[in-house]
Amino acid sequence: MEEHSNQKLNLASKRHNPIPELWWFFAVAACVKLLLIPSYHSTDFEVHRHWLALTNSLPLSQWYFDETSPWTLDYPPFFAYFERFLSVFANIIDPQIVDLQKGLNYNSNTVVYFQRVTVIVSDLCLVYGVFRLSRNLDSLRRKSIWVLIIWSPMLVIVDHLHFQYNGFLLGVLLISLSYLEEGNDLMGGFVFAVLLCFKHLFAVAAPVFFVYLLRHYCWGGGFLRVFKRLSAMGAVVVAVFLAAYGPFVYYGQIQQVISRMFPFGRGLCHAYWAPNFWVFYIILDKGLAFLLRRLGFNIQAPAASFTGGLVGDSSPFAVLPRVTPFTTFIMVLVALSPCLIKAWRDPQPGKITRWVAYAYMCGFLFGWHVHEKASLHFVIPLAIVAVQSMDGARHYFLLSIGFSAIFESGVSVKKASLENKRDDQPELKTRTAAQKIGFSIGRVEKNYLVGIIVVEIWGRFLHPLVFGDKFPFIPLMFISIYCTIGIMYSWIWQLKWIVRCVGS
């Protein structure tokens, strides 16, 4: 009788059309974003405005050579084509938006409304990706994913205040993952190749995609089958990259494009330090330098300071060895290795999203010149994982609340309210219409989350009282250090899950 009832519920869930409800979620989010149009925006707003002007005013052969602005084009060609597409409409609305000689910081109402609206509309890609990943889930899990992603405070702040197109790009990532979870590996590989030609920083997960697709799609069934499938996947990926980079190869500019995309001269750390492993390395170097100076050693501080808050070559250290891009590359690969082993031994479509999220966290922790906003690359996919288990839900709860993104302007993004939702039993409880998820967090997690409030109180109130305008980097430094502890905890939690699965 109970089995028959569950079958009826599953059948009703499949018959239910989630699209009208999904549109409602998007509409609510869009209304909030429209209200935020007059709000603060960062220099990224002018970066994208300049790219509209650049791609509209200059021939393609000059896009990656232009230096009329400090904000030179440094994204892959598909994103440049995307800007060129948007510039057609910008030119209709206000020709001055695409005037390359207009100068910096053109900030009329027309450009503000136009660029803000383009981000809102491009979020439809994110909505489609969320729909594809959640359409076969039960109603509660489906709506939970919609809330965590479509209503993500991090995405709203980064895209619709700070200003970027992360929602659009993450939508492409989710579409690729949805195809892989369905077993459509060829389409999944195709969409991921498209994503890499929009933003190359997503390439951190490329080793996971490569190993998984090689093992799950290409391997097995005899030499002829392997050859056919490997050729098909290779042809799809090559075709995508030819469409993106082919014109620049034709003009003999591919070296210039690559140099713009990978500016290794910017240094190990972004301004004000992303909360990753290198924060500990920097603190250790500064601590050793201070101690050695007190002991009488002649230790000179490097000319490029890590605490200046400026984007530049901040790689020199006073005591510890200099970190190179190759070093960070090797560290990312080593951190990824358990995941790659698992993807090869047991390539399960249902686990690919978790593996990709882990890969992006490895890139965030150990990568070169990591920006704080790169945390979205693993936070958003982990929202899919969060609805699959109690451990996943607890982990996402800690990560999403504990993570703080720090911007160049000194704006700190935080979410420090502590909710502890309890139930009589922690496991999933099946009811007639839905499932209710109840979980509790441990003492360590509670103390960590409370600590965020302490750090914020210091930065917002106590530091100005004690130091006034002096040492403005200290509050942001504290946030970086504290959030690094949470990110490392999260990474270790995910690594333990990967290793446990490898051993099983």
PDB file of C-alpha atoms in Angstrom, residues 39-212:
ATOM      1  CA  SER A  39      22.953  51.042  -6.829  1.00  0.00           C
ATOM      2  CA  TYR A  40      26.729  50.997  -6.504  1.00  0.00           C
ATOM      3  CA  HIS A  41      28.788  49.358  -9.239  1.00  0.00           C
ATOM      4  CA  SER A  42      32.487  48.573  -9.455  1.00  0.00           C
ATOM      5  CA  THR A  43      35.060  49.308 -12.135  1.00  0.00           C
ATOM      6  CA  ASP A  44      33.882  46.141 -13.891  1.00  0.00           C
ATOM      7  CA  PHE A  45      30.911  48.168 -15.092  1.00  0.00           C
ATOM      8  CA  GLU A  46      33.245  50.438 -17.081  1.00  0.00           C
ATOM      9  CA  VAL A  47      35.268  47.408 -18.211  1.00  0.00           C
ATOM     10  CA  HIS A  48      32.242  45.929 -19.944  1.00  0.00           C
ATOM     11  CA  ARG A  49      31.120  49.319 -21.249  1.00  0.00           C
ATOM     12  CA  HIS A  50      34.525  49.732 -22.842  1.00  0.00           C
ATOM     13  CA  TRP A  51      34.353  46.251 -24.340  1.00  0.00           C
ATOM     14  CA  LEU A  52      31.032  47.184 -25.951  1.00  0.00           C
ATOM     15  CA  ALA A  53      32.712  50.224 -27.512  1.00  0.00           C
ATOM     16  CA  LEU A  54      35.850  48.317 -28.466  1.00  0.00           C
ATOM     17  CA  THR A  55      34.098  45.472 -30.274  1.00  0.00           C
ATOM     18  CA  ASN A  56      31.664  47.853 -31.990  1.00  0.00           C
ATOM     19  CA  SER A  57      34.216  50.444 -33.130  1.00  0.00           C
ATOM     20  CA  LEU A  58      37.218  48.337 -34.139  1.00  0.00           C
ATOM     21  CA  PRO A  59      37.667  45.488 -36.597  1.00  0.00           C
ATOM     22  CA  LEU A  60      38.133  42.051 -35.069  1.00  0.00           C
ATOM     23  CA  SER A  61      41.838  42.091 -35.925  1.00  0.00           C
ATOM     24  CA  GLN A  62      42.393  44.946 -33.425  1.00  0.00           C
ATOM     25  CA  TRP A  63      40.281  43.789 -30.481  1.00  0.00           C
ATOM     26  CA  TYR A  64      43.101  42.218 -28.484  1.00  0.00           C
ATOM     27  CA  PHE A  65      45.602  44.976 -29.362  1.00  0.00           C
ATOM     28  CA  ASP A  66      43.531  47.975 -28.282  1.00  0.00           C
ATOM     29  CA  GLU A  67      44.938  50.018 -25.383  1.00  0.00           C
ATOM     30  CA  THR A  68      42.698  53.095 -25.422  1.00  0.00           C
ATOM     31  CA  SER A  69      41.644  52.112 -21.895  1.00  0.00           C
ATOM     32  CA  PRO A  70      43.356  50.344 -18.984  1.00  0.00           C
ATOM     33  CA  TRP A  71      40.544  47.776 -19.244  1.00  0.00           C
ATOM     34  CA  THR A  72      41.938  45.811 -22.168  1.00  0.00           C
ATOM     35  CA  LEU A  73      40.023  42.816 -23.514  1.00  0.00           C
ATOM     36  CA  ASP A  74      41.233  39.709 -21.648  1.00  0.00           C
ATOM     37  CA  TYR A  75      38.363  37.219 -22.023  1.00  0.00           C
ATOM     38  CA  PRO A  76      38.250  34.474 -24.697  1.00  0.00           C
ATOM     39  CA  PRO A  77      36.743  35.231 -28.133  1.00  0.00           C
ATOM     40  CA  PHE A  78      33.208  33.950 -27.510  1.00  0.00           C
ATOM     41  CA  PHE A  79      32.764  36.549 -24.789  1.00  0.00           C
ATOM     42  CA  ALA A  80      34.138  39.183 -27.153  1.00  0.00           C
ATOM     43  CA  TYR A  81      31.539  38.062 -29.727  1.00  0.00           C
ATOM     44  CA  PHE A  82      28.910  38.289 -26.990  1.00  0.00           C
ATOM     45  CA  GLU A  83      29.936  41.891 -26.273  1.00  0.00           C
ATOM     46  CA  ARG A  84      29.829  42.624 -30.009  1.00  0.00           C
ATOM     47  CA  PHE A  85      26.284  41.248 -30.139  1.00  0.00           C
ATOM     48  CA  LEU A  86      25.196  43.434 -27.207  1.00  0.00           C
ATOM     49  CA  SER A  87      26.869  46.479 -28.763  1.00  0.00           C
ATOM     50  CA  VAL A  88      24.432  46.353 -31.682  1.00  0.00           C
ATOM     51  CA  PHE A  89      21.552  47.104 -29.305  1.00  0.00           C
ATOM     52  CA  ALA A  90      23.641  49.552 -27.271  1.00  0.00           C
ATOM     53  CA  ASN A  91      24.302  51.554 -30.428  1.00  0.00           C
ATOM     54  CA  ILE A  92      20.566  51.770 -31.104  1.00  0.00           C
ATOM     55  CA  ILE A  93      19.748  52.911 -27.569  1.00  0.00           C
ATOM     56  CA  ASP A  94      22.628  55.357 -27.110  1.00  0.00           C
ATOM     57  CA  PRO A  95      25.468  55.638 -29.680  1.00  0.00           C
ATOM     58  CA  GLN A  96      27.724  57.179 -27.041  1.00  0.00           C
ATOM     59  CA  ILE A  97      27.840  53.844 -25.198  1.00  0.00           C
ATOM     60  CA  VAL A  98      29.870  52.377 -28.057  1.00  0.00           C
ATOM     61  CA  ASP A  99      31.941  55.495 -28.737  1.00  0.00           C
ATOM     62  CA  LEU A 100      35.541  54.402 -28.193  1.00  0.00           C
ATOM     63  CA  GLN A 101      36.710  57.995 -27.882  1.00  0.00           C
ATOM     64  CA  LYS A 102      34.157  58.814 -25.182  1.00  0.00           C
ATOM     65  CA  GLY A 103      36.738  58.192 -22.527  1.00  0.00           C
ATOM     66  CA  LEU A 104      36.481  56.412 -19.210  1.00  0.00           C
ATOM     67  CA  ASN A 105      33.524  56.233 -16.857  1.00  0.00           C
ATOM     68  CA  TYR A 106      30.707  57.171 -19.204  1.00  0.00           C
ATOM     69  CA  ASN A 107      27.875  56.844 -16.703  1.00  0.00           C
ATOM     70  CA  SER A 108      24.647  58.145 -18.214  1.00  0.00           C
ATOM     71  CA  ASN A 109      21.298  56.645 -17.247  1.00  0.00           C
ATOM     72  CA  THR A 110      21.021  54.951 -20.627  1.00  0.00           C
ATOM     73  CA  VAL A 111      24.227  52.954 -20.208  1.00  0.00           C
ATOM     74  CA  VAL A 112      23.401  52.078 -16.594  1.00  0.00           C
ATOM     75  CA  TYR A 113      19.950  50.777 -17.473  1.00  0.00           C
ATOM     76  CA  PHE A 114      21.156  49.031 -20.619  1.00  0.00           C
ATOM     77  CA  GLN A 115      23.994  47.126 -18.997  1.00  0.00           C
ATOM     78  CA  ARG A 116      22.009  46.228 -15.895  1.00  0.00           C
ATOM     79  CA  VAL A 117      19.160  44.870 -18.005  1.00  0.00           C
ATOM     80  CA  THR A 118      21.526  42.803 -20.165  1.00  0.00           C
ATOM     81  CA  VAL A 119      22.740  40.986 -17.049  1.00  0.00           C
ATOM     82  CA  ILE A 120      19.155  40.318 -15.940  1.00  0.00           C
ATOM     83  CA  VAL A 121      18.165  38.980 -19.361  1.00  0.00           C
ATOM     84  CA  SER A 122      21.317  36.867 -19.675  1.00  0.00           C
ATOM     85  CA  ASP A 123      20.342  35.181 -16.387  1.00  0.00           C
ATOM     86  CA  LEU A 124      17.780  33.261 -18.451  1.00  0.00           C
ATOM     87  CA  CYS A 125      20.698  30.980 -19.315  1.00  0.00           C
ATOM     88  CA  LEU A 126      21.131  30.269 -15.599  1.00  0.00           C
ATOM     89  CA  VAL A 127      17.413  29.595 -15.248  1.00  0.00           C
ATOM     90  CA  TYR A 128      17.536  27.104 -18.112  1.00  0.00           C
ATOM     91  CA  GLY A 129      20.525  25.336 -16.591  1.00  0.00           C
ATOM     92  CA  VAL A 130      18.773  25.115 -13.226  1.00  0.00           C
ATOM     93  CA  PHE A 131      15.648  23.788 -14.932  1.00  0.00           C
ATOM     94  CA  ARG A 132      17.539  21.040 -16.750  1.00  0.00           C
ATOM     95  CA  LEU A 133      19.319  19.923 -13.578  1.00  0.00           C
ATOM     96  CA  SER A 134      16.236  19.928 -11.350  1.00  0.00           C
ATOM     97  CA  ARG A 135      13.340  18.918 -13.608  1.00  0.00           C
ATOM     98  CA  ASN A 136      13.411  15.233 -12.587  1.00  0.00           C
ATOM     99  CA  LEU A 137      13.596  15.913  -8.844  1.00  0.00           C
ATOM    100  CA  ASP A 138      10.702  15.988  -6.407  1.00  0.00           C
ATOM    101  CA  SER A 139       9.032  19.328  -5.744  1.00  0.00           C
ATOM    102  CA  LEU A 140      10.846  20.151  -2.497  1.00  0.00           C
ATOM    103  CA  ARG A 141      14.332  19.467  -3.805  1.00  0.00           C
ATOM    104  CA  ARG A 142      13.561  21.230  -7.078  1.00  0.00           C
ATOM    105  CA  LYS A 143      12.371  24.396  -5.350  1.00  0.00           C
ATOM    106  CA  SER A 144      15.270  24.267  -2.889  1.00  0.00           C
ATOM    107  CA  ILE A 145      17.703  24.400  -5.804  1.00  0.00           C
ATOM    108  CA  TRP A 146      15.770  27.284  -7.356  1.00  0.00           C
ATOM    109  CA  VAL A 147      16.006  29.259  -4.116  1.00  0.00           C
ATOM    110  CA  LEU A 148      19.711  28.530  -3.602  1.00  0.00           C
ATOM    111  CA  ILE A 149      20.728  29.452  -7.164  1.00  0.00           C
ATOM    112  CA  ILE A 150      18.174  31.796  -8.730  1.00  0.00           C
ATOM    113  CA  TRP A 151      17.852  33.752  -5.481  1.00  0.00           C
ATOM    114  CA  SER A 152      21.535  33.438  -4.557  1.00  0.00           C
ATOM    115  CA  PRO A 153      22.612  36.568  -2.609  1.00  0.00           C
ATOM    116  CA  MET A 154      26.185  36.089  -3.807  1.00  0.00           C
ATOM    117  CA  LEU A 155      25.124  36.173  -7.454  1.00  0.00           C
ATOM    118  CA  VAL A 156      22.914  39.198  -6.896  1.00  0.00           C
ATOM    119  CA  ILE A 157      25.735  41.132  -5.237  1.00  0.00           C
ATOM    120  CA  VAL A 158      28.478  40.131  -7.652  1.00  0.00           C
ATOM    121  CA  ASP A 159      26.450  40.464 -10.872  1.00  0.00           C
ATOM    122  CA  HIS A 160      23.776  43.038 -10.142  1.00  0.00           C
ATOM    123  CA  LEU A 161      25.684  45.340  -7.777  1.00  0.00           C
ATOM    124  CA  HIS A 162      29.371  44.811  -8.456  1.00  0.00           C
ATOM    125  CA  PHE A 163      28.518  44.031 -12.106  1.00  0.00           C
ATOM    126  CA  GLN A 164      29.512  40.964 -14.085  1.00  0.00           C
ATOM    127  CA  TYR A 165      27.918  38.183 -16.124  1.00  0.00           C
ATOM    128  CA  ASN A 166      28.609  35.235 -13.820  1.00  0.00           C
ATOM    129  CA  GLY A 167      24.997  34.044 -13.843  1.00  0.00           C
ATOM    130  CA  PHE A 168      25.064  33.680 -17.621  1.00  0.00           C
ATOM    131  CA  LEU A 169      28.358  31.760 -17.569  1.00  0.00           C
ATOM    132  CA  LEU A 170      27.365  29.547 -14.644  1.00  0.00           C
ATOM    133  CA  GLY A 171      24.173  28.769 -16.549  1.00  0.00           C
ATOM    134  CA  VAL A 172      26.298  27.358 -19.376  1.00  0.00           C
ATOM    135  CA  LEU A 173      28.193  25.245 -16.822  1.00  0.00           C
ATOM    136  CA  LEU A 174      24.947  23.883 -15.360  1.00  0.00           C
ATOM    137  CA  ILE A 175      23.638  23.052 -18.826  1.00  0.00           C
ATOM    138  CA  SER A 176      26.799  21.063 -19.500  1.00  0.00           C
ATOM    139  CA  LEU A 177      26.461  19.212 -16.176  1.00  0.00           C
ATOM    140  CA  SER A 178      22.802  18.475 -16.853  1.00  0.00           C
ATOM    141  CA  TYR A 179      23.689  16.729 -20.118  1.00  0.00           C
ATOM    142  CA  LEU A 180      26.370  14.675 -18.378  1.00  0.00           C
ATOM    143  CA  GLU A 181      23.978  13.659 -15.595  1.00  0.00           C
ATOM    144  CA  GLU A 182      21.522  12.509 -18.287  1.00  0.00           C
ATOM    145  CA  GLY A 183      24.237  10.430 -19.956  1.00  0.00           C
ATOM    146  CA  ASN A 184      24.461  12.657 -23.038  1.00  0.00           C
ATOM    147  CA  ASP A 185      28.239  12.975 -22.894  1.00  0.00           C
ATOM    148  CA  LEU A 186      28.754  14.385 -26.367  1.00  0.00           C
ATOM    149  CA  MET A 187      26.467  17.359 -25.712  1.00  0.00           C
ATOM    150  CA  GLY A 188      27.933  17.815 -22.257  1.00  0.00           C
ATOM    151  CA  GLY A 189      31.449  18.015 -23.705  1.00  0.00           C
ATOM    152  CA  PHE A 190      30.285  20.364 -26.448  1.00  0.00           C
ATOM    153  CA  VAL A 191      28.676  22.818 -24.013  1.00  0.00           C
ATOM    154  CA  PHE A 192      31.700  22.764 -21.702  1.00  0.00           C
ATOM    155  CA  ALA A 193      33.982  23.544 -24.660  1.00  0.00           C
ATOM    156  CA  VAL A 194      31.704  26.495 -25.456  1.00  0.00           C
ATOM    157  CA  LEU A 195      32.017  27.646 -21.837  1.00  0.00           C
ATOM    158  CA  LEU A 196      35.821  27.566 -22.000  1.00  0.00           C
ATOM    159  CA  CYS A 197      35.667  29.838 -25.043  1.00  0.00           C
ATOM    160  CA  PHE A 198      33.557  32.291 -23.028  1.00  0.00           C
ATOM    161  CA  LYS A 199      35.709  32.337 -19.885  1.00  0.00           C
ATOM    162  CA  HIS A 200      38.950  30.401 -19.632  1.00  0.00           C
ATOM    163  CA  LEU A 201      39.002  30.371 -15.806  1.00  0.00           C
ATOM    164  CA  PHE A 202      36.452  27.548 -15.945  1.00  0.00           C
ATOM    165  CA  ALA A 203      39.265  25.378 -17.352  1.00  0.00           C
ATOM    166  CA  VAL A 204      40.197  24.359 -13.788  1.00  0.00           C
ATOM    167  CA  ALA A 205      37.595  21.598 -14.090  1.00  0.00           C
ATOM    168  CA  ALA A 206      38.821  20.529 -17.550  1.00  0.00           C
ATOM    169  CA  PRO A 207      40.887  17.605 -16.160  1.00  0.00           C
ATOM    170  CA  VAL A 208      37.758  16.210 -14.485  1.00  0.00           C
ATOM    171  CA  PHE A 209      35.747  16.561 -17.700  1.00  0.00           C
ATOM    172  CA  PHE A 210      38.559  14.995 -19.727  1.00  0.00           C
ATOM    173  CA  VAL A 211      39.029  11.950 -17.487  1.00  0.00           C
ATOM    174  CA  TYR A 212      35.305  11.418 -17.005  1.00  0.00           C
TER     175      TYR A 212
END
